[in-house]
C-alpha positions in Angstrom: -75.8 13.7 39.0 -75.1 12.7 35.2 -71.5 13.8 35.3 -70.6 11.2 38.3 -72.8 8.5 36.4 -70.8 9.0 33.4 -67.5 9.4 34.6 -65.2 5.9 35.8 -65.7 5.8 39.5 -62.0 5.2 40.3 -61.2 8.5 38.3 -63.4 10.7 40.4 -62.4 9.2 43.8 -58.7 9.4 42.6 -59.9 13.2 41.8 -61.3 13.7 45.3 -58.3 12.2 46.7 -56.1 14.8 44.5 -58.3 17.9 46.2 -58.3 17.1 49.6 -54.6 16.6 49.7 -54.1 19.7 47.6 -56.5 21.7 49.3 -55.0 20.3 53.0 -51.6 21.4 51.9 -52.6 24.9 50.8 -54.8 25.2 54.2 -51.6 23.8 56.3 -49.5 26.9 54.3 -52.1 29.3 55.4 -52.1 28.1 59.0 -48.4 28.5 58.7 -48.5 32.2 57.3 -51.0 32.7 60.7 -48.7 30.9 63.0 -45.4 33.0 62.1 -47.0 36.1 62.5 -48.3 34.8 65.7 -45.1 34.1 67.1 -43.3 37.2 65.1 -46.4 39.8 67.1 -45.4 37.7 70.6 -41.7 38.4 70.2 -41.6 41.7 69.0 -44.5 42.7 71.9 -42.1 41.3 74.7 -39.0 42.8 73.6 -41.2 46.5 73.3 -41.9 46.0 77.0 -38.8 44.5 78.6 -38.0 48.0 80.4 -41.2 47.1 82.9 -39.6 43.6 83.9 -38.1 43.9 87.5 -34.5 44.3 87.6 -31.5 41.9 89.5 -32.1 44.4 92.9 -36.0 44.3 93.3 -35.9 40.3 92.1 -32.9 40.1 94.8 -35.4 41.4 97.3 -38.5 39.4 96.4 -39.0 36.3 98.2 -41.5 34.5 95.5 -38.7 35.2 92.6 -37.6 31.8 91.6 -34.6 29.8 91.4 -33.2 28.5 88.7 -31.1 25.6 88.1 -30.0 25.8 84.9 -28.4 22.4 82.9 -26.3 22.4 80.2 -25.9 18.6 78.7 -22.7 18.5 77.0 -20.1 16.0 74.7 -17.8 16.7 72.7 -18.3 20.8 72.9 -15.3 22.7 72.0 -17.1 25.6 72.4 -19.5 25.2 75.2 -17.3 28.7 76.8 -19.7 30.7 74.9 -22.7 29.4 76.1 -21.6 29.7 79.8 -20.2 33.1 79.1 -24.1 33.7 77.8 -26.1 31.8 81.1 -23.7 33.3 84.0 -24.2 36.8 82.2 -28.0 36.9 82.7 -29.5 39.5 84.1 -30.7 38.0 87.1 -29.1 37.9 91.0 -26.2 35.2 90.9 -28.0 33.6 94.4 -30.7 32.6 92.1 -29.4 31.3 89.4 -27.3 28.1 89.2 -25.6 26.5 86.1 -24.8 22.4 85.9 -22.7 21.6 83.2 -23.2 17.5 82.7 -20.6 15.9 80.9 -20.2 11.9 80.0 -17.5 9.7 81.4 -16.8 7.9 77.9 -15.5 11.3 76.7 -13.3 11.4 79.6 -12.3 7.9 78.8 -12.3 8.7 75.0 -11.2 12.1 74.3 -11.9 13.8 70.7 -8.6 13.7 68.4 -9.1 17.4 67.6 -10.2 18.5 70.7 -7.5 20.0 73.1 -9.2 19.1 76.1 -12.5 17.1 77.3 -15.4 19.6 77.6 -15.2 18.5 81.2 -11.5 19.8 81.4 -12.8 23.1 79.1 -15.5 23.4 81.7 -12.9 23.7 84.6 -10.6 25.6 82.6 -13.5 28.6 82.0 -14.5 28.4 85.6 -11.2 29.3 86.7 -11.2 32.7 84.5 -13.9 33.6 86.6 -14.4 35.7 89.3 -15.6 34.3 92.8 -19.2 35.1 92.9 -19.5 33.5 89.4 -17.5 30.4 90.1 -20.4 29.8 92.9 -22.6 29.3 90.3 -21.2 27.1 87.9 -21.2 23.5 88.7 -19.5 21.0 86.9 -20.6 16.7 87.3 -19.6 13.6 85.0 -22.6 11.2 84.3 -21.3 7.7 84.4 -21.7 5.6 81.1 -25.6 5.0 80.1 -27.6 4.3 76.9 -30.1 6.8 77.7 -27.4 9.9 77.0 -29.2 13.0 77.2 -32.3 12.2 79.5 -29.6 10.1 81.6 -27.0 13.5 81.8 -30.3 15.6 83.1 -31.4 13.5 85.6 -27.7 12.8 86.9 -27.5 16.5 88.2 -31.0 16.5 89.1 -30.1 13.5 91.9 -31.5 14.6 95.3 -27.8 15.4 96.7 -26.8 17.5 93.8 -29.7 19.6 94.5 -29.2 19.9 98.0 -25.3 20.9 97.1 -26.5 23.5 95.0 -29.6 24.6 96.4 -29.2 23.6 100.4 -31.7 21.4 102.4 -34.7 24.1 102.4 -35.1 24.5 99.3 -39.1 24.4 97.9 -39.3 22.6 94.4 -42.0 24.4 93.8 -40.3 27.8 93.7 -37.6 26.0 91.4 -37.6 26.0 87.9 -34.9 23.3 85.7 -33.7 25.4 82.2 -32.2 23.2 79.9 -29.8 24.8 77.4 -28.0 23.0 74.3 -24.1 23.7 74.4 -24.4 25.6 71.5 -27.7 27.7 72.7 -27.0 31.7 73.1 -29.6 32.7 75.1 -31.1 36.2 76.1 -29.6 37.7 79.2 -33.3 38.7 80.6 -35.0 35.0 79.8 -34.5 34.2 83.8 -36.1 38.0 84.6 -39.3 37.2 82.2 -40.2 34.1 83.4 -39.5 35.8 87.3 -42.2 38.7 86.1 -44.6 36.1 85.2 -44.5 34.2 87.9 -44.5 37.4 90.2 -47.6 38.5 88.4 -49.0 35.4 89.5 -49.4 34.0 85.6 -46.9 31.6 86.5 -46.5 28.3 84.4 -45.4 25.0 85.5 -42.8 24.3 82.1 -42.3 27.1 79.1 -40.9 26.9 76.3 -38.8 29.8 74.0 -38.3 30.5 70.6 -35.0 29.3 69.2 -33.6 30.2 66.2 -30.9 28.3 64.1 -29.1 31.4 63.1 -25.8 31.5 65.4 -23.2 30.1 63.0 -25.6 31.6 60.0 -22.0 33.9 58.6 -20.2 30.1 58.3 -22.9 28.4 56.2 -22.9 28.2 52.2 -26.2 29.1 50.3 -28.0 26.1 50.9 -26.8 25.9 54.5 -28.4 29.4 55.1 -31.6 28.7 53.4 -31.7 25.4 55.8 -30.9 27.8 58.1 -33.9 29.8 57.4 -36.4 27.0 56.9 -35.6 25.7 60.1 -35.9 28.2 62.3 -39.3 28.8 60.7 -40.4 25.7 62.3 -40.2 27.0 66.1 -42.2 30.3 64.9 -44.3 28.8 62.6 -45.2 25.2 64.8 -43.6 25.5 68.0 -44.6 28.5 69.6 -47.5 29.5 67.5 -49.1 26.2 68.9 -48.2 26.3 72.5 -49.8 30.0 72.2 -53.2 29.0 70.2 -53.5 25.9 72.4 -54.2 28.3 75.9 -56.6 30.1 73.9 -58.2 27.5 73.0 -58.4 26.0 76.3 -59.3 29.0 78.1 -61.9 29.6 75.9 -63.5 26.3 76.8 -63.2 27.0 80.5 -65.2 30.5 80.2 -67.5 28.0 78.1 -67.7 25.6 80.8 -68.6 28.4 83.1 -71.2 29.6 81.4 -72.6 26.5 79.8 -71.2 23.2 81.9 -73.7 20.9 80.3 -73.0 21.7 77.0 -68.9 21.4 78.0 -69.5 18.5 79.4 -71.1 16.7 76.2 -68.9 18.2 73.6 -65.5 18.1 75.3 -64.5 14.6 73.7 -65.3 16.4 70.7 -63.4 19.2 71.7 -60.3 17.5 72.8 -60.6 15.1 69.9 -60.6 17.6 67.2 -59.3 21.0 68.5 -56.2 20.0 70.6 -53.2 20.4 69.8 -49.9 18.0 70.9 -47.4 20.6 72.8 -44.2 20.5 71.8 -40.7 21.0 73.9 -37.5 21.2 71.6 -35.1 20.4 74.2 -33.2 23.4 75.1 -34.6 26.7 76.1 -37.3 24.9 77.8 -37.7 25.7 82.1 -40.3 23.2 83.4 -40.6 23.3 87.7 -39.2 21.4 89.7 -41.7 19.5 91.8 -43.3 18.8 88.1 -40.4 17.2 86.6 -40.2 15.6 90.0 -44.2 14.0 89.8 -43.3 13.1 86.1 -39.9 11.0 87.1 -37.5 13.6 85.8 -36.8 13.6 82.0 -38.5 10.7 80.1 -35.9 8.3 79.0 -37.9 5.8 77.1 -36.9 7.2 73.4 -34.0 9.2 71.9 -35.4 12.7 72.3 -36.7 13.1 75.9 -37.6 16.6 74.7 -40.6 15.2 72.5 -41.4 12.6 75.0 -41.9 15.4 78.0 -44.1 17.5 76.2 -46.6 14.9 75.9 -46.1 13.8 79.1 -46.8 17.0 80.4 -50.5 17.5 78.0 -51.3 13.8 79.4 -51.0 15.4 82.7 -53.0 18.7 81.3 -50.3 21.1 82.1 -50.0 23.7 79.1 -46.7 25.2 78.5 -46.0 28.2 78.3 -44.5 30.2 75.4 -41.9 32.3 76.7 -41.1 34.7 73.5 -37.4 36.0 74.7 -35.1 34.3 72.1 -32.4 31.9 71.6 -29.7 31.3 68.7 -28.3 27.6 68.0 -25.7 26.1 65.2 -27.1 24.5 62.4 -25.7 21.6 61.6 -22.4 22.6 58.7 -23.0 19.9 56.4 -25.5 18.0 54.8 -25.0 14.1 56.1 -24.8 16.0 59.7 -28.6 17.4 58.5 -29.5 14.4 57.5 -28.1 12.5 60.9 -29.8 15.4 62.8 -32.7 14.5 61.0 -32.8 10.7 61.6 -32.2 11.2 65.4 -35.3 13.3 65.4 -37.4 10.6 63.3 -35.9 7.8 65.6 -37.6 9.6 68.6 -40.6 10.1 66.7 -41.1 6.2 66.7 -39.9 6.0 70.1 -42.6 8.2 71.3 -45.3 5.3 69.2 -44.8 3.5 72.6 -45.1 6.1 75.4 -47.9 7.1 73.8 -49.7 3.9 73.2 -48.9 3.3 77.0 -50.3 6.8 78.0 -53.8 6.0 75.6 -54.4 2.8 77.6 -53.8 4.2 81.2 -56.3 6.9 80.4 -58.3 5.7 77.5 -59.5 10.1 76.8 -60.5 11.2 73.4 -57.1 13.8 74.3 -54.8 10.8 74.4 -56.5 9.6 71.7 -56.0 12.2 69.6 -52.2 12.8 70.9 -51.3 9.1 69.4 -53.5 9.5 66.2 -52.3 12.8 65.2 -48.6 11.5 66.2 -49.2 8.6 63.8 -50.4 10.4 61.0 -48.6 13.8 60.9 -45.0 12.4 62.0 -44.6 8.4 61.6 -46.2 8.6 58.1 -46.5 12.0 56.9 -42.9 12.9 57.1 -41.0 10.5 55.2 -43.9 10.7 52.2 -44.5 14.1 52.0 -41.9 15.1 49.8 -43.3 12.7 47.0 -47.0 12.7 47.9 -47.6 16.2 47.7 -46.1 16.9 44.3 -47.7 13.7 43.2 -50.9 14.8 43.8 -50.5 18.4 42.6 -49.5 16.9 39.2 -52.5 14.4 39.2 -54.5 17.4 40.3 -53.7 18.9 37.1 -53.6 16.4 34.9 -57.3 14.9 36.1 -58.7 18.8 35.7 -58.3 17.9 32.0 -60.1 14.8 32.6 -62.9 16.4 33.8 -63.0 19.9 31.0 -66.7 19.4 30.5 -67.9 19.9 34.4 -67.0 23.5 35.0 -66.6 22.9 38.8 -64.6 20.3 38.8 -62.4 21.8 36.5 -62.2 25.0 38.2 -61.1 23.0 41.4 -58.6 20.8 39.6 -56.5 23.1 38.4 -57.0 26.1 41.5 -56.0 23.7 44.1 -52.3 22.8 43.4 -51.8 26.0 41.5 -52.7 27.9 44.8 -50.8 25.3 46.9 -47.8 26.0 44.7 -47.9 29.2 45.4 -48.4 29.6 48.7 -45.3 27.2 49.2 -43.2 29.6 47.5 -44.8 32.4 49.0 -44.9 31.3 52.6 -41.8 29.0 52.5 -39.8 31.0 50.3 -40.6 35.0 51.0 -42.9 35.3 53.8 -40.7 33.2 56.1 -37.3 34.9 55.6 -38.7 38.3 55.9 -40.4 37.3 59.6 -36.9 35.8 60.5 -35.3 39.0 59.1 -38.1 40.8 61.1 -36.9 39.2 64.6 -32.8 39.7 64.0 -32.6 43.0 65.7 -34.1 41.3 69.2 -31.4 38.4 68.9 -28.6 37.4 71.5 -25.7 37.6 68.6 -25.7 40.2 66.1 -27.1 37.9 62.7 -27.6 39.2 58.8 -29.5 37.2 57.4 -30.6 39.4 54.4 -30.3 37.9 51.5 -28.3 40.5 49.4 -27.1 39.3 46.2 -29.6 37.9 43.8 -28.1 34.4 43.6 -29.1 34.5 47.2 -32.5 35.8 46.6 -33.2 33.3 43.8 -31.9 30.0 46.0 -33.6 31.2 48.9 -37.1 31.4 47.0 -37.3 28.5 44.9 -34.9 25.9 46.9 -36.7 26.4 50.1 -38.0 23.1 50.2 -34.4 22.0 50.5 -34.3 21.2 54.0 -37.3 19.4 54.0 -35.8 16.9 51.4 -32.7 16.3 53.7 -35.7 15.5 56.7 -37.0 13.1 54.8 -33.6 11.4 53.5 -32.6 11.3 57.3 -36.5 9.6 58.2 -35.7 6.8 55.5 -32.4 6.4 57.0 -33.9 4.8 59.8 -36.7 3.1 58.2 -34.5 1.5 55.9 -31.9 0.2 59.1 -35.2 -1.0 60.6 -36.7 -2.8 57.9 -33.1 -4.4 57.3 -33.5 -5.7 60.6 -30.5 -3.7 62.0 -31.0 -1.6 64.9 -30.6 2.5 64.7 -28.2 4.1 66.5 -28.9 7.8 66.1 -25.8 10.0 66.3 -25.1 13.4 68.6 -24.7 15.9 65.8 -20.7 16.8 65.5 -19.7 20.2 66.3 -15.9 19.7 66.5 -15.1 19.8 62.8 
């Protein structure tokens, strides 16, 4: 070809470098777009149907309706009240449904200055206001001192005599299913009822996961906190659940191919499972996995920071898909930006954390699944996030710039200058308009009454072209870490502050 023998060859591979990058982040956008409305269809189908779910008498009289032992990990809550006033008010029979609240002994040994109690002491103090059949359910335990934290608080109240306290010595794990719930979370009175239908439908799962939104202290937040706000909530209907759905169609559709073609299966499942899978992910609160699972698996993994990452691969090395359970949940977003940022760096730490489980996982089952679990960790998270926010306006503005270079091949310039133009604009229009009008879209199905319409046109403006604000403070709190680490210093993330 004479315009590749004439042209520098360090140009054109920097020009092919440009494209694929540019065309990757306008496909990722587009994915995005599909994933949302995904999520948004699942939602809005559920809540159409909820007056066919079995109610708290024919549930009370059905002997394969699970239990649930709900936990609620908590430090330093000042307001964990409205959470518990949320779980014990769930339309499901009180026998059924038990709540642990797991608080830390160092609070109790070190109580917050502007705190007028421990949450422990809060805890006891709500319990009291209740009425008999509701202080049955609501358990209260202090997790001695431990570096783990939040796997550590977990698997304190899951201890085999707790469960027997709470559940008595018959009990089956397998007709048990452990909720976790943040002590911020508001979640929807009828999530115990849906995951009851589905089991009594027999399309039970072993773990689910639901969609949380970060909307509940949305009326407190400045402009940039709601668009943060906003951007990420989109993440858990845009990634979260929009995988965990796609990834059981695309496993069932290679068991009907195995069926029908197990020959074929059986040679192109490394392919499959190489290039097709998808990592599962479980965000640490409005998650139910069951309890002779989380039993098998050890409890909550407590190798990393964020046991919530860590179980949901632990649960795809064991090929158990989780379930997306579409009732939905509302959580604070952090106030501030440096408690964004900490969020953030937390999250990142448990990112490299999870390096090592997963390494461990590849070489006890060397599978092209594991594989791809560790690679796609690697590339997508470890790397990917801390550079993003530089490499992919780098390379839109080299993808332009090197259109030029190449004016007199028609193709090439055509391609140059289409790619970042059209991921440009599909970041504005999926991050900045599509996305708030698919969260706006799901407000009138959520636990706490939330406007988030933007209704001045400062707000409009902001919300459009600054939605890539909270991906800037993700990757300020991802350098926080790498720069402790490469300082030689150890990280300590930080529980996000929700006192003041």
């Amino acid at each position: 070809m004479e315009w590749l023998d004439s042209t520098e060859p360090l140009w054109f591979a920097l020009f092919v470098v440009t494209a694929f990058f540019n065309g990757r982040a306008a496909f990722k956008l587009l994915v995005d777009w599909k994933g949302m409305l995904t999520t948004c269809r699942f939602v809005e189908d559920a809540y159409a149907s909820l007056t066919t779910l079995p109610d708290e008498a024919a549930l009370e009289h059905a002997p394969a309706a699970p239990v649930f032992v709900h936990l609620v990990p908590a430090y330093y809550e000042p307001a964990i009240a409205g959470t518990l006033a949320s779980l014990l008010g769930s339309r499901y029979p009180h026998g059924r449904l038990h709540v642990i609240v797991t608080t830390r002994e160092e609070e109790d040994r070190a109580p917050h200055p502007r705190m007028a109690a421990t949450t422990a002491e809060l805890v006891r103090r709500f319990r009291d206001t209740l009425p008999p059949w509701q202080q049955k359910m609501l358990t209260l335990v202090v997790a001695p001192a431990s570096r783990q934290r939040k796997a550590h608080q977990l698997n304190w109240a899951l201890q085999p005599e707790m469960l027997r306290a709470v559940l008595g010595e018959s009990c089956d794990p397998a007709g048990v299913y452990v909720g976790v719930s943040d002590a911020d979370s508001l979640p929807d009175r009828n999530v115990h009822r849906w995951i009851a239908a589905d089991v009594l439908a027999g399309r039970g799962r072993l773990a689910y996961q639901g969609v949380t939104l970060s909307l509940a202290n949305f009326d407190h937040l400045d402009h940039r906190g709601r668009v943060c706000a906003i951007q990420q909530s989109s993440i858990f209907i845009r990634v979260s659940i929009a995988r965990l759905i796609n990834e059981a169609r695309r496993v069932a559709w290679f068991g009907r191919l195995r069926t029908r073609a197990p020959g074929l299966a059986r040679v192109i499942r490394p392919v499959f499972e190489l290039g097709f899978r998808r990592a599962q992910i479980c965000l640490g609160h409005h998650q139910f996995v069951r309890l002779d699972t989380l039993q098998a698996l050890g409890g909550f993994p407590s190798s990393g920071v964020t046991e919530d990452s860590t179980l949901g691969y632990a649960l795809g090395a064991r090929g158990i898909l989780i379930g997306a359970l579409p009732m939905l949940e509302v959580v604070d977003l952090p106030e501030s930006t440096e408690k964004m940022v900490c969020q953030n760096a937390r999250w990142y730490k448990g990112v490299l954390d999870d390096i090592g489980f997963l390494a461990r996982t590849w070489r006890a089952t060397p599978s092209a699944f594991n594989l791809a679990q560790l690679a796609r960790h690697a590339g997508n998270k470890v790397i990917e996030w801390p550079i993003a926010a530089v490499v992919y306006p780098l390379v839109g503005f080299l993808g332009w710039h090197l259109a030029y270079r190449f004016s007199d091949e028609p193709v090439l310039l055509l391609l140059g200058i289409a790619l970042p133009s059209i991921s440009l604009g599909l970041t504005i229009w999926v991050g900045g308009i599509v996305t708030q009008d698919l969260i706006e879209s799901l407000t009138p199905y959520l636990p706490k009454s939330v406007n988030v319409a933007r209704t001045t046109l400062a707000a409009k403006f902001w919300g459009t072209f600054r939605c890539q604000t909270y991906w800037l403070l993700a990757t300020r709190g991802a350098w926080r870490v790498l720069l402790t680490l490469a300082r030689g210093r150890t990280f300590e993330p930080t529980k996000t502050d929700r006192v003041g």
